[in-house]
PDB file of C-alpha atoms in Angstrom:
ATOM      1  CA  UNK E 835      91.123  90.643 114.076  1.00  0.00           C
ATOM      2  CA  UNK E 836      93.835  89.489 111.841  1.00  0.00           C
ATOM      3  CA  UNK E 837      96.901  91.340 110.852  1.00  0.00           C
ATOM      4  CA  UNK E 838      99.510  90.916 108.265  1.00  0.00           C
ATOM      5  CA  UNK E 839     102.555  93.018 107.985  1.00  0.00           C
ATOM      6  CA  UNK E 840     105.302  93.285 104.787  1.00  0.00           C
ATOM      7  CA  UNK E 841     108.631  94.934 104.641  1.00  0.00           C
ATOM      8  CA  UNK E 842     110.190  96.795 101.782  1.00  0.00           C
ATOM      9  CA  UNK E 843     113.266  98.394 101.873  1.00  0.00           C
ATOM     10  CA  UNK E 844     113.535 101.359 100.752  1.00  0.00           C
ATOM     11  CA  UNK E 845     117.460 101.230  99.787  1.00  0.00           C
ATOM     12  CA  UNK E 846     119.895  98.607  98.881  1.00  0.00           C
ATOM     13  CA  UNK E 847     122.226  99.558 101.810  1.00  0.00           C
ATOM     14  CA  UNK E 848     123.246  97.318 104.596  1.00  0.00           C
ATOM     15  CA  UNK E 849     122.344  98.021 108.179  1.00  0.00           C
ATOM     16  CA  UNK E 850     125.844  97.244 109.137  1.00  0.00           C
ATOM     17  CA  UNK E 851     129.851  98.286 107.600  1.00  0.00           C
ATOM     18  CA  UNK E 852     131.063  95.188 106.486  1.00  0.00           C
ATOM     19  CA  UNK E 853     134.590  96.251 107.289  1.00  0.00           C
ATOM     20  CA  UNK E 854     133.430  96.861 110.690  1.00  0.00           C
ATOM     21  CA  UNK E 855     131.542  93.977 111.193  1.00  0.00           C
ATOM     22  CA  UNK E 856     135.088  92.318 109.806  1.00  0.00           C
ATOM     23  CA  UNK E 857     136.920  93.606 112.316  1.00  0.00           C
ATOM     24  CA  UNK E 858     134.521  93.068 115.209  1.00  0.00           C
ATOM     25  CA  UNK E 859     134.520  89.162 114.612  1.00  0.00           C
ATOM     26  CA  UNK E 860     138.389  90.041 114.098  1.00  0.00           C
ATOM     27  CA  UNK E 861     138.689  88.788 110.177  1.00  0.00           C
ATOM     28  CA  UNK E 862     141.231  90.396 108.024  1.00  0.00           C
ATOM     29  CA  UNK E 863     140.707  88.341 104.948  1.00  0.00           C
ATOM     30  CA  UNK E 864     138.293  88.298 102.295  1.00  0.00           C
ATOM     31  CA  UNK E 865     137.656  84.859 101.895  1.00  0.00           C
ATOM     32  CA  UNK E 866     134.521  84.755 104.132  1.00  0.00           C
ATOM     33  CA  UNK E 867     133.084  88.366 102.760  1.00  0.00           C
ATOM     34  CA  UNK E 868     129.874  86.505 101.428  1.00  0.00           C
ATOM     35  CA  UNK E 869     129.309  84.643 104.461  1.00  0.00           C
ATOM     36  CA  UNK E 870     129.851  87.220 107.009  1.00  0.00           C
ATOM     37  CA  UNK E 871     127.783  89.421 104.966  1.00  0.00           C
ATOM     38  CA  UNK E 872     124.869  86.455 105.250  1.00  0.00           C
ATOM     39  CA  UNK E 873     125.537  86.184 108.896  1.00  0.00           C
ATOM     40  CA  UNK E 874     125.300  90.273 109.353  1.00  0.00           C
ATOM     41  CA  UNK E 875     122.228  90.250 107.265  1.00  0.00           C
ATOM     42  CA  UNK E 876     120.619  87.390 109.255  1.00  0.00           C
ATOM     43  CA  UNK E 877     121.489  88.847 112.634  1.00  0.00           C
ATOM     44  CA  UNK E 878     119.819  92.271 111.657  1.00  0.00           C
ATOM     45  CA  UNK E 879     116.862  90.411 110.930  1.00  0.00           C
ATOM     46  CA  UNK E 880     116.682  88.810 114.117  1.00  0.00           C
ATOM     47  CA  UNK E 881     116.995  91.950 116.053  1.00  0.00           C
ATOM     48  CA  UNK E 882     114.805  93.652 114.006  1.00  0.00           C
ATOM     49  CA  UNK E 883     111.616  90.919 114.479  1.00  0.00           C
ATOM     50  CA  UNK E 884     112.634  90.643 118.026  1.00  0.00           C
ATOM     51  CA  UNK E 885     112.535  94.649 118.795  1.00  0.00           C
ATOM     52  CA  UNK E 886     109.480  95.188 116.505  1.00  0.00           C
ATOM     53  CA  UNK E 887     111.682  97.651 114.943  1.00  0.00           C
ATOM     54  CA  UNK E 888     113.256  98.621 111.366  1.00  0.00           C
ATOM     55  CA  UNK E 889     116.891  99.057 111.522  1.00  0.00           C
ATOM     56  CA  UNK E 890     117.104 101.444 107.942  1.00  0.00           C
ATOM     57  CA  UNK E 891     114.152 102.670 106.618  1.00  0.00           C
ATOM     58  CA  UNK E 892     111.499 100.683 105.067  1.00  0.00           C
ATOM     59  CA  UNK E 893     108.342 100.963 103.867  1.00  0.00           C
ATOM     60  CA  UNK E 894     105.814  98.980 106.093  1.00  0.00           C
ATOM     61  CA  UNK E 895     102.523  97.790 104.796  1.00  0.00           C
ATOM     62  CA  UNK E 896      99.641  96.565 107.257  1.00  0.00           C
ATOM     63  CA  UNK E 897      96.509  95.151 106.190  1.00  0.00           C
ATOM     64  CA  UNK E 898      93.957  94.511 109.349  1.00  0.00           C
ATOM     65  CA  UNK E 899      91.219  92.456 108.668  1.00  0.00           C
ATOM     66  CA  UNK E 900      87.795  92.891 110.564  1.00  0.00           C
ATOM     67  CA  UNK E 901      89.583  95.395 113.110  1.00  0.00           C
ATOM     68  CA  UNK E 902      88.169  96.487 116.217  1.00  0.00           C
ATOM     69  CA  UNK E 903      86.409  99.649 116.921  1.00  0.00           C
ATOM     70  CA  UNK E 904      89.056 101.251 119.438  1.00  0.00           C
ATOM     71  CA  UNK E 905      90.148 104.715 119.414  1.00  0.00           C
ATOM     72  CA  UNK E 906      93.358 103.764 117.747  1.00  0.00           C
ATOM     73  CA  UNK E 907      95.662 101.600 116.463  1.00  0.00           C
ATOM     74  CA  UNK E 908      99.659 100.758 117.694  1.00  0.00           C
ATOM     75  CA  UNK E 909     101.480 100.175 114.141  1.00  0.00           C
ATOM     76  CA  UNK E 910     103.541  96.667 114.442  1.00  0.00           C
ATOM     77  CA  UNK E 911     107.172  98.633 113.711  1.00  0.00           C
ATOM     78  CA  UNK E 912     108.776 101.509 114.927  1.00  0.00           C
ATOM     79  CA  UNK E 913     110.577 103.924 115.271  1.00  0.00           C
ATOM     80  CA  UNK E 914     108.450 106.277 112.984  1.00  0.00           C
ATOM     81  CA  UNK E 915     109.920 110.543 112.578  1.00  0.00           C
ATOM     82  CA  UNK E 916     108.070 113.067 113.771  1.00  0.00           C
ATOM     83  CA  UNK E 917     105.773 114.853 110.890  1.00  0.00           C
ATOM     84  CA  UNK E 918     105.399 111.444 109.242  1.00  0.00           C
ATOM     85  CA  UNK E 919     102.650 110.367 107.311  1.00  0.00           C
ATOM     86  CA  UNK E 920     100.781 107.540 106.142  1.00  0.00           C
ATOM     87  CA  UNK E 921      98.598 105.576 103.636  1.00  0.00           C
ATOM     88  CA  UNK E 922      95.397 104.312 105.136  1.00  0.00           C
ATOM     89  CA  UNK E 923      92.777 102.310 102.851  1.00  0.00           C
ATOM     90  CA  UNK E 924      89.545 101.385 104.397  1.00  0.00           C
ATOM     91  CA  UNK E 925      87.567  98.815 102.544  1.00  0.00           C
ATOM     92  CA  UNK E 926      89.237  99.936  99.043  1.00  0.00           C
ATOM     93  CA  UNK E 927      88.593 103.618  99.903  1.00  0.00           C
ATOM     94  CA  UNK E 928      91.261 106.116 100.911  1.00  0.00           C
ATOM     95  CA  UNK E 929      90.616 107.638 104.445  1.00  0.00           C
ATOM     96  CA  UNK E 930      91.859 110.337 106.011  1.00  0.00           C
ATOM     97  CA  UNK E 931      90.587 111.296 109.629  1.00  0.00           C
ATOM     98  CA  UNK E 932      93.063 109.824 111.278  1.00  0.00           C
ATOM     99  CA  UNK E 933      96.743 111.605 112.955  1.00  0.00           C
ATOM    100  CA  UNK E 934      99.854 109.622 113.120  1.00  0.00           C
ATOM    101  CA  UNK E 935     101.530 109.652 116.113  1.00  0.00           C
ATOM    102  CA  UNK E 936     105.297 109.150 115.592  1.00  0.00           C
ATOM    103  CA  UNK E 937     108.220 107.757 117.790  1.00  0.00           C
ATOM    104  CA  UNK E 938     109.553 104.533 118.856  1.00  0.00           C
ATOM    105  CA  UNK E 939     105.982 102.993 119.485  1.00  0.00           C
ATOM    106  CA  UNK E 940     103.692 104.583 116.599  1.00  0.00           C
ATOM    107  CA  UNK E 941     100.109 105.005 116.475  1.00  0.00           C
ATOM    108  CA  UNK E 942      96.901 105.942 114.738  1.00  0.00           C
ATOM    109  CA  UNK E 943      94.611 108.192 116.166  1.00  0.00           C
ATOM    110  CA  UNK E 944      91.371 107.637 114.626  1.00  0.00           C
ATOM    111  CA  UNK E 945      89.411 110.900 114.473  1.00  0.00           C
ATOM    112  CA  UNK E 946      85.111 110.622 114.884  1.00  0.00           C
ATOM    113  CA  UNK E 947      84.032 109.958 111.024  1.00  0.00           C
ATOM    114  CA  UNK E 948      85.847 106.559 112.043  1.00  0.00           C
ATOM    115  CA  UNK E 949      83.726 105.650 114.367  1.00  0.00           C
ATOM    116  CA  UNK E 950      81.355 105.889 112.067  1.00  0.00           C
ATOM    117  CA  UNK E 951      82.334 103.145 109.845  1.00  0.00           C
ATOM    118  CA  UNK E 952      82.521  99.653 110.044  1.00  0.00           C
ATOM    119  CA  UNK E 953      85.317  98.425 108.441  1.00  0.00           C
ATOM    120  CA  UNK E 954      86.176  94.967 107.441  1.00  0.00           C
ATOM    121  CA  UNK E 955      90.104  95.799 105.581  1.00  0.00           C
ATOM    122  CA  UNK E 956      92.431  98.400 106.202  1.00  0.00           C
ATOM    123  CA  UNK E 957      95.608  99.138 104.952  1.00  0.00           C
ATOM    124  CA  UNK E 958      97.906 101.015 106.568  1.00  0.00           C
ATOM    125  CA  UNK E 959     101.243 101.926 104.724  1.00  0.00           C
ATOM    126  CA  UNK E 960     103.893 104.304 106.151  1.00  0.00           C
ATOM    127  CA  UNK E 961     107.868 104.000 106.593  1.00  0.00           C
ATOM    128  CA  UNK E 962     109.630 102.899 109.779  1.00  0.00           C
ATOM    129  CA  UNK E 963     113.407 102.804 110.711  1.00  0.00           C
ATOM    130  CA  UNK E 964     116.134 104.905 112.228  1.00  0.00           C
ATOM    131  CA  UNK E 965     117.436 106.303 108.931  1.00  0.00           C
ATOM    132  CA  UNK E 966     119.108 105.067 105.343  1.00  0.00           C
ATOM    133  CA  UNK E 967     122.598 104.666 106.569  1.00  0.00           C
ATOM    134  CA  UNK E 968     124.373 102.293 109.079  1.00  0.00           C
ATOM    135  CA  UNK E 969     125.765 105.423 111.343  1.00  0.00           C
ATOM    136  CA  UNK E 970     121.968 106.325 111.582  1.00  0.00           C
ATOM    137  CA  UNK E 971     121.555 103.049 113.658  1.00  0.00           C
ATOM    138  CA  UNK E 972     121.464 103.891 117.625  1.00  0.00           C
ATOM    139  CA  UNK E 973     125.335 102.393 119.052  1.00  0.00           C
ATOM    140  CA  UNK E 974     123.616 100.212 120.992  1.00  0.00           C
ATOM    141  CA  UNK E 975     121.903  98.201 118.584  1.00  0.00           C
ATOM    142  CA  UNK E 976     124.579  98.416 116.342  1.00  0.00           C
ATOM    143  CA  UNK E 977     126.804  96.645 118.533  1.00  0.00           C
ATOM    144  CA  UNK E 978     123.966  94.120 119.253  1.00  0.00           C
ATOM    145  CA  UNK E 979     124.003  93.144 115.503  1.00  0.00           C
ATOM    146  CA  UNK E 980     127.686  92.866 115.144  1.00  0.00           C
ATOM    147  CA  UNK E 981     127.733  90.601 118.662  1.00  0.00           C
ATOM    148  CA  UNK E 982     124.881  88.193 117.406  1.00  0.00           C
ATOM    149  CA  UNK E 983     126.902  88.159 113.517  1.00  0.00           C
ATOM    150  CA  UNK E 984     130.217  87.499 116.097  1.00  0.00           C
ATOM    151  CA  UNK E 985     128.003  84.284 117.673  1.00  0.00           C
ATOM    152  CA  UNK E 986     126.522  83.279 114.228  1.00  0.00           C
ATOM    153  CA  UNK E 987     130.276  83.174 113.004  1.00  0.00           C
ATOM    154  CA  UNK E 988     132.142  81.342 115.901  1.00  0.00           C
ATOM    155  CA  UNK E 989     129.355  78.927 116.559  1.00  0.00           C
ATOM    156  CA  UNK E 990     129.624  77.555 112.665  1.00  0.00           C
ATOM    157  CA  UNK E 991     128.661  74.677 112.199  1.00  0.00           C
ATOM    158  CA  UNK E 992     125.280  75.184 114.113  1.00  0.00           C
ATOM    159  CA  UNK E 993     125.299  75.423 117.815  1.00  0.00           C
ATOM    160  CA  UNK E 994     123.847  72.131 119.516  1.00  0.00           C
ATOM    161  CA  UNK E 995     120.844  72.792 121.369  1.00  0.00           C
ATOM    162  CA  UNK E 996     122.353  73.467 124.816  1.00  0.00           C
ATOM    163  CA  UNK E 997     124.184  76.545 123.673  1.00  0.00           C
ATOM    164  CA  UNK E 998     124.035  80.106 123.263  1.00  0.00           C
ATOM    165  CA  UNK E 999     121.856  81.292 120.537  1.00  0.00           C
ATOM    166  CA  UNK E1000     121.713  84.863 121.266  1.00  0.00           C
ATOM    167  CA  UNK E1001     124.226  87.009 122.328  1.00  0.00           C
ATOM    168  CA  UNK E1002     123.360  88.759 125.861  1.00  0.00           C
ATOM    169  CA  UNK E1003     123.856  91.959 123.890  1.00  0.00           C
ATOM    170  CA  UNK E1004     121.502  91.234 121.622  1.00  0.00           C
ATOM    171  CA  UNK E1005     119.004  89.501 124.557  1.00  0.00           C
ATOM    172  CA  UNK E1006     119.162  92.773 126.314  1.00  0.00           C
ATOM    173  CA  UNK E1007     119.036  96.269 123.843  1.00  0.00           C
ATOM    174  CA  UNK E1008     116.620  95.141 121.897  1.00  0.00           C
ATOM    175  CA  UNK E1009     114.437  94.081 124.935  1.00  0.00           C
ATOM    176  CA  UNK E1010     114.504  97.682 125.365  1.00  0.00           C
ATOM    177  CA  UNK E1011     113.263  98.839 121.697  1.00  0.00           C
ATOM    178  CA  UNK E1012     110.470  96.068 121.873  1.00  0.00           C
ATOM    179  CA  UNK E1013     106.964  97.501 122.196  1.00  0.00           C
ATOM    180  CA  UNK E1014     104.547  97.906 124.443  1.00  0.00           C
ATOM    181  CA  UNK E1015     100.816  97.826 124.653  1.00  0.00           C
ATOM    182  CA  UNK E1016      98.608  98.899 127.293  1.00  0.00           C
TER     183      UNK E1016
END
């Protein structure tokens, strides 16, 4: 089984307040606004690939190819609303015996005219994320992005290979967000 995954964002929004992001690295200036905005960006997307998770909402596209006949299927990124819905292709056709199962770990429950199949592609598209906003972001991994854009920002120019690279914020809440499989 092979799986590729793409992100889209659904808005143009930042998963962080610049201001506050400012002011948690302690700037007051606006001479660095591009680069701390770089550095916020960059530490979102590190916490979201190491938490499996979407920060704002996004539309998340999954194409499995030759899958395996289980009785589901745990989707890559979370969280995922309850009352959701999703997309799912099989081999070029739209299908839909399956439930989605929302929450911070979703999943597809396939239903029996699944098991009748044997697929070689499927697509799964649905959207992921805690909300469109920045205050729609849990505290705690808010604060884990602004301490990892704080570490991007005091260790310029790069870090040497002996230090820090992540901030123990930021090696600990999203630890908690990260999935799990059985």
């Amino acid at each position: 089984m092979k799986m590729l995954m793409y992100r889209t964002a659904i808005g143009t929004g930042l998963p962080y307040n610049l201001d506050s992001l400012k002011s948690h690295i302690r700037v007051n200036e606006t001479s660095d606004d591009v680069a701390i905005r770089y550095i916020g960006e960059t530490a979102a997307a590190e916490i979201e690939q190491f938490a499996q998770i979407a920060l704002l909402t996004q539309t998340i596209r999954v194409t499995i190819f030759d899958p395996c006949s289980e009785s589901g299927l745990t989707l890559p990124i979370g969280p995922v609303g309850k009352g959701a819905t999703a997309t799912i292709i099989i081999d070029g056709e739209v299908f839909t015996a399956f439930e989605l199962v929302g929450g911070h770990r979703p999943y597809i429950r396939w239903h029996t005219a699944y098991h009748d199949l044997n697929p070689s592609r499927i697509t799964v598209e649905y959207q992921a994320g805690f909300g469109v906003t920045p205050d729609d972001i849990p505290p705690d991994l808010a604060h884990a992005l602004m301490d990892q854009a704080a570490l991007h920002y005091d260790g310029r120019p790069p870090l040497d290979a002996k230090s820090l690279t992540a901030s123990p914020h930021v090696a600990r809440v999203p630890a908690r967000s990260r999935g799990r499989q059985l």
